[in-house]
Amino acid sequence: MSKSLKIHEVDRFSGQVTCLAHVANANKIVKQKLTGRQLEMFKKTVFGPFLDIELVFNNPLIHHMLLRELKKPGIDSISFFVRGKIITFSNDDFLLITGLWRSHTRVRRSEESSQELFTRYFCNRSTSDAFHLNLLEEEYKKLAFENDDDAVKITVVYYIEVAMMDKNKQKNVVDRILFDDLKI
């Protein structure tokens, strides 16, 4: 394979990689909030494996590796040029190294696309009000779920927005489409 970097060395500029994802804090809150049964249901979703991972984000290392990423046509792998060698990780390699695994349970939206969950649990917010991530986090901690399915569905939305997405909690608004009657 020829060495063709995604970001050519002449195009690089100094910068700082930041991470606003809050996986460790979200894991703590989810484990405190959900009952044992709800926690087991959540662990069967695609985000379940992250609950047992102590994730430490090393900003300089990630930045260093991304500057060495190679252009490669394979969609299920990523390659880097490090110390004169090409290192390629497939999707399965990544899952093996990180200790994650493929989830057999998929979270899907229903075709009806309603905001029933949002309305039921966050009705104190009008549709015109901005519902920022910090409000989702505060409200999530206080919620009294009507059933286990609702608990898992709202936890999936919470996990997507707070733990997985690199967003500023005070500035970014919750994507209400995520509340569209999730099927678990």
PDB file of C-alpha atoms in Angstrom:
ATOM      1  CA  MET A   1       0.000   0.000   0.000  1.00  0.00           C
ATOM      2  CA  SER A   2       1.371   3.420  -0.855  1.00  0.00           C
ATOM      3  CA  LYS A   3       1.624   6.024   1.854  1.00  0.00           C
ATOM      4  CA  SER A   4      -0.930   8.773   1.210  1.00  0.00           C
ATOM      5  CA  LEU A   5      -1.811  10.717   4.339  1.00  0.00           C
ATOM      6  CA  LYS A   6      -5.315  12.115   4.786  1.00  0.00           C
ATOM      7  CA  ILE A   7      -3.787  15.322   6.140  1.00  0.00           C
ATOM      8  CA  HIS A   8      -0.568  16.138   4.302  1.00  0.00           C
ATOM      9  CA  GLU A   9       2.283  17.354   6.472  1.00  0.00           C
ATOM     10  CA  VAL A  10       2.358  20.758   4.714  1.00  0.00           C
ATOM     11  CA  ASP A  11      -1.361  21.237   5.534  1.00  0.00           C
ATOM     12  CA  ARG A  12      -0.967  20.598   9.265  1.00  0.00           C
ATOM     13  CA  PHE A  13      -1.222  23.333  11.813  1.00  0.00           C
ATOM     14  CA  SER A  14      -0.822  23.248  15.545  1.00  0.00           C
ATOM     15  CA  GLY A  15      -4.025  22.712  17.393  1.00  0.00           C
ATOM     16  CA  GLN A  16      -5.499  21.168  20.445  1.00  0.00           C
ATOM     17  CA  VAL A  17      -7.887  18.242  20.497  1.00  0.00           C
ATOM     18  CA  THR A  18     -10.573  18.570  23.133  1.00  0.00           C
ATOM     19  CA  CYS A  19     -13.118  16.088  24.340  1.00  0.00           C
ATOM     20  CA  LEU A  20     -16.461  17.142  25.731  1.00  0.00           C
ATOM     21  CA  ALA A  21     -17.860  13.618  25.943  1.00  0.00           C
ATOM     22  CA  HIS A  22     -18.826  12.676  29.481  1.00  0.00           C
ATOM     23  CA  VAL A  23     -18.778   8.871  29.440  1.00  0.00           C
ATOM     24  CA  ALA A  24     -17.474   8.288  32.967  1.00  0.00           C
ATOM     25  CA  ASN A  25     -19.955  10.700  34.561  1.00  0.00           C
ATOM     26  CA  ALA A  26     -22.862   9.395  32.443  1.00  0.00           C
ATOM     27  CA  ASN A  27     -21.994   5.807  33.446  1.00  0.00           C
ATOM     28  CA  LYS A  28     -22.106   6.759  37.124  1.00  0.00           C
ATOM     29  CA  ILE A  29     -25.472   8.523  36.742  1.00  0.00           C
ATOM     30  CA  VAL A  30     -27.032   5.701  34.671  1.00  0.00           C
ATOM     31  CA  LYS A  31     -25.898   3.057  37.165  1.00  0.00           C
ATOM     32  CA  GLN A  32     -27.410   5.060  40.030  1.00  0.00           C
ATOM     33  CA  LYS A  33     -30.645   5.866  38.204  1.00  0.00           C
ATOM     34  CA  LEU A  34     -31.705   2.537  36.699  1.00  0.00           C
ATOM     35  CA  THR A  35     -33.017  -0.452  38.604  1.00  0.00           C
ATOM     36  CA  GLY A  36     -31.262  -3.794  38.214  1.00  0.00           C
ATOM     37  CA  ARG A  37     -33.758  -4.957  35.583  1.00  0.00           C
ATOM     38  CA  GLN A  38     -33.561  -1.673  33.670  1.00  0.00           C
ATOM     39  CA  LEU A  39     -29.764  -1.796  33.786  1.00  0.00           C
ATOM     40  CA  GLU A  40     -29.780  -5.311  32.314  1.00  0.00           C
ATOM     41  CA  MET A  41     -32.126  -4.121  29.552  1.00  0.00           C
ATOM     42  CA  PHE A  42     -29.838  -1.156  28.817  1.00  0.00           C
ATOM     43  CA  LYS A  43     -26.784  -3.434  28.694  1.00  0.00           C
ATOM     44  CA  LYS A  44     -28.434  -5.263  25.777  1.00  0.00           C
ATOM     45  CA  THR A  45     -28.484  -2.071  23.692  1.00  0.00           C
ATOM     46  CA  VAL A  46     -25.590  -0.952  21.519  1.00  0.00           C
ATOM     47  CA  PHE A  47     -24.388   1.357  24.337  1.00  0.00           C
ATOM     48  CA  GLY A  48     -24.489  -1.292  27.051  1.00  0.00           C
ATOM     49  CA  PRO A  49     -20.840  -2.362  26.736  1.00  0.00           C
ATOM     50  CA  PHE A  50     -19.669   1.188  27.506  1.00  0.00           C
ATOM     51  CA  LEU A  51     -21.075   0.957  31.049  1.00  0.00           C
ATOM     52  CA  ASP A  52     -18.237  -1.325  32.119  1.00  0.00           C
ATOM     53  CA  ILE A  53     -15.403   0.641  30.514  1.00  0.00           C
ATOM     54  CA  GLU A  54     -13.273   3.093  32.420  1.00  0.00           C
ATOM     55  CA  LEU A  55     -12.659   5.431  29.511  1.00  0.00           C
ATOM     56  CA  VAL A  56      -9.747   7.849  29.616  1.00  0.00           C
ATOM     57  CA  PHE A  57      -9.443  10.135  26.615  1.00  0.00           C
ATOM     58  CA  ASN A  58      -5.824  10.944  25.764  1.00  0.00           C
ATOM     59  CA  ASN A  59      -6.116  14.086  23.634  1.00  0.00           C
ATOM     60  CA  PRO A  60      -2.468  14.374  22.463  1.00  0.00           C
ATOM     61  CA  LEU A  61      -2.267  10.694  21.518  1.00  0.00           C
ATOM     62  CA  ILE A  62      -5.476  10.828  19.476  1.00  0.00           C
ATOM     63  CA  HIS A  63      -4.297  14.006  17.728  1.00  0.00           C
ATOM     64  CA  HIS A  64      -0.893  12.417  17.019  1.00  0.00           C
ATOM     65  CA  MET A  65      -2.521   9.304  15.499  1.00  0.00           C
ATOM     66  CA  LEU A  66      -5.065  11.216  13.398  1.00  0.00           C
ATOM     67  CA  LEU A  67      -2.281  13.265  11.817  1.00  0.00           C
ATOM     68  CA  ARG A  68      -0.833   9.967  10.592  1.00  0.00           C
ATOM     69  CA  GLU A  69      -4.075   8.523   9.208  1.00  0.00           C
ATOM     70  CA  LEU A  70      -3.764   7.194   5.682  1.00  0.00           C
ATOM     71  CA  LYS A  71      -6.226   7.423   2.822  1.00  0.00           C
ATOM     72  CA  LYS A  72      -7.540   3.925   2.303  1.00  0.00           C
ATOM     73  CA  PRO A  73     -10.515   2.763   0.269  1.00  0.00           C
ATOM     74  CA  GLY A  74     -11.596   0.093   2.814  1.00  0.00           C
ATOM     75  CA  ILE A  75     -14.676   1.246   4.676  1.00  0.00           C
ATOM     76  CA  ASP A  76     -14.376  -1.188   7.582  1.00  0.00           C
ATOM     77  CA  SER A  77     -10.820  -0.308   8.572  1.00  0.00           C
ATOM     78  CA  ILE A  78      -8.572   2.593   9.462  1.00  0.00           C
ATOM     79  CA  SER A  79      -4.841   2.816   8.711  1.00  0.00           C
ATOM     80  CA  PHE A  80      -2.039   4.893  10.193  1.00  0.00           C
ATOM     81  CA  PHE A  81       1.587   5.466   9.198  1.00  0.00           C
ATOM     82  CA  VAL A  82       3.601   5.202  12.423  1.00  0.00           C
ATOM     83  CA  ARG A  83       7.405   4.978  12.671  1.00  0.00           C
ATOM     84  CA  GLY A  84       7.758   3.877   9.055  1.00  0.00           C
ATOM     85  CA  LYS A  85       5.098   1.155   9.216  1.00  0.00           C
ATOM     86  CA  ILE A  86       1.481   1.028   8.085  1.00  0.00           C
ATOM     87  CA  ILE A  87      -0.832  -0.091  10.858  1.00  0.00           C
ATOM     88  CA  THR A  88      -4.378  -1.098   9.914  1.00  0.00           C
ATOM     89  CA  PHE A  89      -7.258  -1.775  12.271  1.00  0.00           C
ATOM     90  CA  SER A  90     -10.437  -3.388  11.034  1.00  0.00           C
ATOM     91  CA  ASN A  91     -13.739  -2.793  12.762  1.00  0.00           C
ATOM     92  CA  ASP A  92     -13.399  -6.196  14.441  1.00  0.00           C
ATOM     93  CA  ASP A  93      -9.805  -5.407  15.541  1.00  0.00           C
ATOM     94  CA  PHE A  94     -11.034  -2.206  17.174  1.00  0.00           C
ATOM     95  CA  LEU A  95     -13.796  -4.055  19.023  1.00  0.00           C
ATOM     96  CA  LEU A  96     -11.334  -6.717  20.199  1.00  0.00           C
ATOM     97  CA  ILE A  97      -8.734  -4.206  21.411  1.00  0.00           C
ATOM     98  CA  THR A  98     -11.214  -1.991  23.238  1.00  0.00           C
ATOM     99  CA  GLY A  99     -13.059  -4.917  24.797  1.00  0.00           C
ATOM    100  CA  LEU A 100     -16.286  -3.946  23.093  1.00  0.00           C
ATOM    101  CA  TRP A 101     -18.352  -6.301  20.995  1.00  0.00           C
ATOM    102  CA  ARG A 102     -21.089  -6.077  18.429  1.00  0.00           C
ATOM    103  CA  SER A 103     -24.533  -5.630  19.888  1.00  0.00           C
ATOM    104  CA  HIS A 104     -27.239  -7.972  18.650  1.00  0.00           C
ATOM    105  CA  THR A 105     -29.877  -5.501  19.778  1.00  0.00           C
ATOM    106  CA  ARG A 106     -30.441  -2.452  17.624  1.00  0.00           C
ATOM    107  CA  VAL A 107     -32.169   0.719  18.683  1.00  0.00           C
ATOM    108  CA  ARG A 108     -34.550   1.856  15.951  1.00  0.00           C
ATOM    109  CA  ARG A 109     -37.036   4.639  15.572  1.00  0.00           C
ATOM    110  CA  SER A 110     -40.588   3.729  14.799  1.00  0.00           C
ATOM    111  CA  GLU A 111     -42.142   4.888  11.575  1.00  0.00           C
ATOM    112  CA  GLU A 112     -44.774   6.983  13.374  1.00  0.00           C
ATOM    113  CA  SER A 113     -42.199   9.562  14.561  1.00  0.00           C
ATOM    114  CA  SER A 114     -43.978  10.999  17.581  1.00  0.00           C
ATOM    115  CA  GLN A 115     -42.582  12.977  20.489  1.00  0.00           C
ATOM    116  CA  GLU A 116     -44.626  11.037  22.996  1.00  0.00           C
ATOM    117  CA  LEU A 117     -41.681  10.229  25.284  1.00  0.00           C
ATOM    118  CA  PHE A 118     -40.437  13.803  25.321  1.00  0.00           C
ATOM    119  CA  THR A 119     -43.915  15.138  26.028  1.00  0.00           C
ATOM    120  CA  ARG A 120     -44.620  12.587  28.761  1.00  0.00           C
ATOM    121  CA  TYR A 121     -41.388  13.088  30.692  1.00  0.00           C
ATOM    122  CA  PHE A 122     -40.353  16.637  29.863  1.00  0.00           C
ATOM    123  CA  CYS A 123     -43.762  18.302  29.435  1.00  0.00           C
ATOM    124  CA  ASN A 124     -42.740  21.211  31.661  1.00  0.00           C
ATOM    125  CA  ARG A 125     -40.711  22.477  28.689  1.00  0.00           C
ATOM    126  CA  SER A 126     -42.688  24.053  25.870  1.00  0.00           C
ATOM    127  CA  THR A 127     -41.749  23.099  22.334  1.00  0.00           C
ATOM    128  CA  SER A 128     -40.392  26.596  21.726  1.00  0.00           C
ATOM    129  CA  ASP A 129     -38.002  26.477  24.706  1.00  0.00           C
ATOM    130  CA  ALA A 130     -34.456  25.315  24.100  1.00  0.00           C
ATOM    131  CA  PHE A 131     -33.812  22.078  25.947  1.00  0.00           C
ATOM    132  CA  HIS A 132     -30.058  22.151  26.564  1.00  0.00           C
ATOM    133  CA  LEU A 133     -27.958  19.130  27.510  1.00  0.00           C
ATOM    134  CA  ASN A 134     -27.422  20.395  31.044  1.00  0.00           C
ATOM    135  CA  LEU A 135     -31.222  20.450  31.488  1.00  0.00           C
ATOM    136  CA  LEU A 136     -31.503  16.907  30.140  1.00  0.00           C
ATOM    137  CA  GLU A 137     -28.917  15.778  32.654  1.00  0.00           C
ATOM    138  CA  GLU A 138     -30.658  17.551  35.559  1.00  0.00           C
ATOM    139  CA  GLU A 139     -34.125  16.305  34.564  1.00  0.00           C
ATOM    140  CA  TYR A 140     -32.902  12.751  33.891  1.00  0.00           C
ATOM    141  CA  LYS A 141     -31.666  12.432  37.475  1.00  0.00           C
ATOM    142  CA  LYS A 142     -35.130  13.425  38.795  1.00  0.00           C
ATOM    143  CA  LEU A 143     -37.299  11.323  36.471  1.00  0.00           C
ATOM    144  CA  ALA A 144     -39.708   8.727  37.804  1.00  0.00           C
ATOM    145  CA  PHE A 145     -40.187   6.317  34.927  1.00  0.00           C
ATOM    146  CA  GLU A 146     -43.614   4.811  34.267  1.00  0.00           C
ATOM    147  CA  ASN A 147     -42.118   1.510  33.059  1.00  0.00           C
ATOM    148  CA  ASP A 148     -38.834  -0.230  32.296  1.00  0.00           C
ATOM    149  CA  ASP A 149     -39.069   0.311  28.527  1.00  0.00           C
ATOM    150  CA  ASP A 150     -39.407   4.077  28.967  1.00  0.00           C
ATOM    151  CA  ALA A 151     -36.459   4.050  31.379  1.00  0.00           C
ATOM    152  CA  VAL A 152     -34.223   2.313  28.843  1.00  0.00           C
ATOM    153  CA  LYS A 153     -35.411   4.441  25.897  1.00  0.00           C
ATOM    154  CA  ILE A 154     -34.786   7.716  27.717  1.00  0.00           C
ATOM    155  CA  THR A 155     -31.452   6.406  28.994  1.00  0.00           C
ATOM    156  CA  VAL A 156     -30.429   5.645  25.405  1.00  0.00           C
ATOM    157  CA  VAL A 157     -31.239   9.248  24.420  1.00  0.00           C
ATOM    158  CA  TYR A 158     -29.406  10.526  27.507  1.00  0.00           C
ATOM    159  CA  TYR A 159     -26.397   8.358  26.684  1.00  0.00           C
ATOM    160  CA  ILE A 160     -26.311   9.455  23.033  1.00  0.00           C
ATOM    161  CA  GLU A 161     -26.493  13.131  23.877  1.00  0.00           C
ATOM    162  CA  VAL A 162     -24.395  13.327  27.050  1.00  0.00           C
ATOM    163  CA  ALA A 163     -21.915  10.439  26.908  1.00  0.00           C
ATOM    164  CA  MET A 164     -21.314   9.806  23.226  1.00  0.00           C
ATOM    165  CA  MET A 165     -21.585  13.167  21.521  1.00  0.00           C
ATOM    166  CA  ASP A 166     -18.832  15.711  21.968  1.00  0.00           C
ATOM    167  CA  LYS A 167     -21.096  18.620  22.869  1.00  0.00           C
ATOM    168  CA  ASN A 168     -21.019  21.537  25.256  1.00  0.00           C
ATOM    169  CA  LYS A 169     -23.728  20.972  27.884  1.00  0.00           C
ATOM    170  CA  GLN A 170     -24.600  24.652  28.277  1.00  0.00           C
ATOM    171  CA  LYS A 171     -24.684  25.582  24.583  1.00  0.00           C
ATOM    172  CA  ASN A 172     -26.002  22.549  22.725  1.00  0.00           C
ATOM    173  CA  VAL A 173     -29.682  21.691  22.491  1.00  0.00           C
ATOM    174  CA  VAL A 174     -31.024  18.140  22.796  1.00  0.00           C
ATOM    175  CA  ASP A 175     -32.058  16.594  19.478  1.00  0.00           C
ATOM    176  CA  ARG A 176     -35.746  15.910  20.177  1.00  0.00           C
ATOM    177  CA  ILE A 177     -35.961  13.575  17.181  1.00  0.00           C
ATOM    178  CA  LEU A 178     -34.080  11.038  19.318  1.00  0.00           C
ATOM    179  CA  PHE A 179     -37.168  10.775  21.540  1.00  0.00           C
ATOM    180  CA  ASP A 180     -39.259   9.567  18.608  1.00  0.00           C
ATOM    181  CA  ASP A 181     -40.710   6.353  20.037  1.00  0.00           C
ATOM    182  CA  LEU A 182     -37.530   4.279  20.072  1.00  0.00           C
ATOM    183  CA  LYS A 183     -37.928   0.532  19.626  1.00  0.00           C
ATOM    184  CA  ILE A 184     -35.580  -1.540  21.738  1.00  0.00           C
TER     185      ILE A 184
END
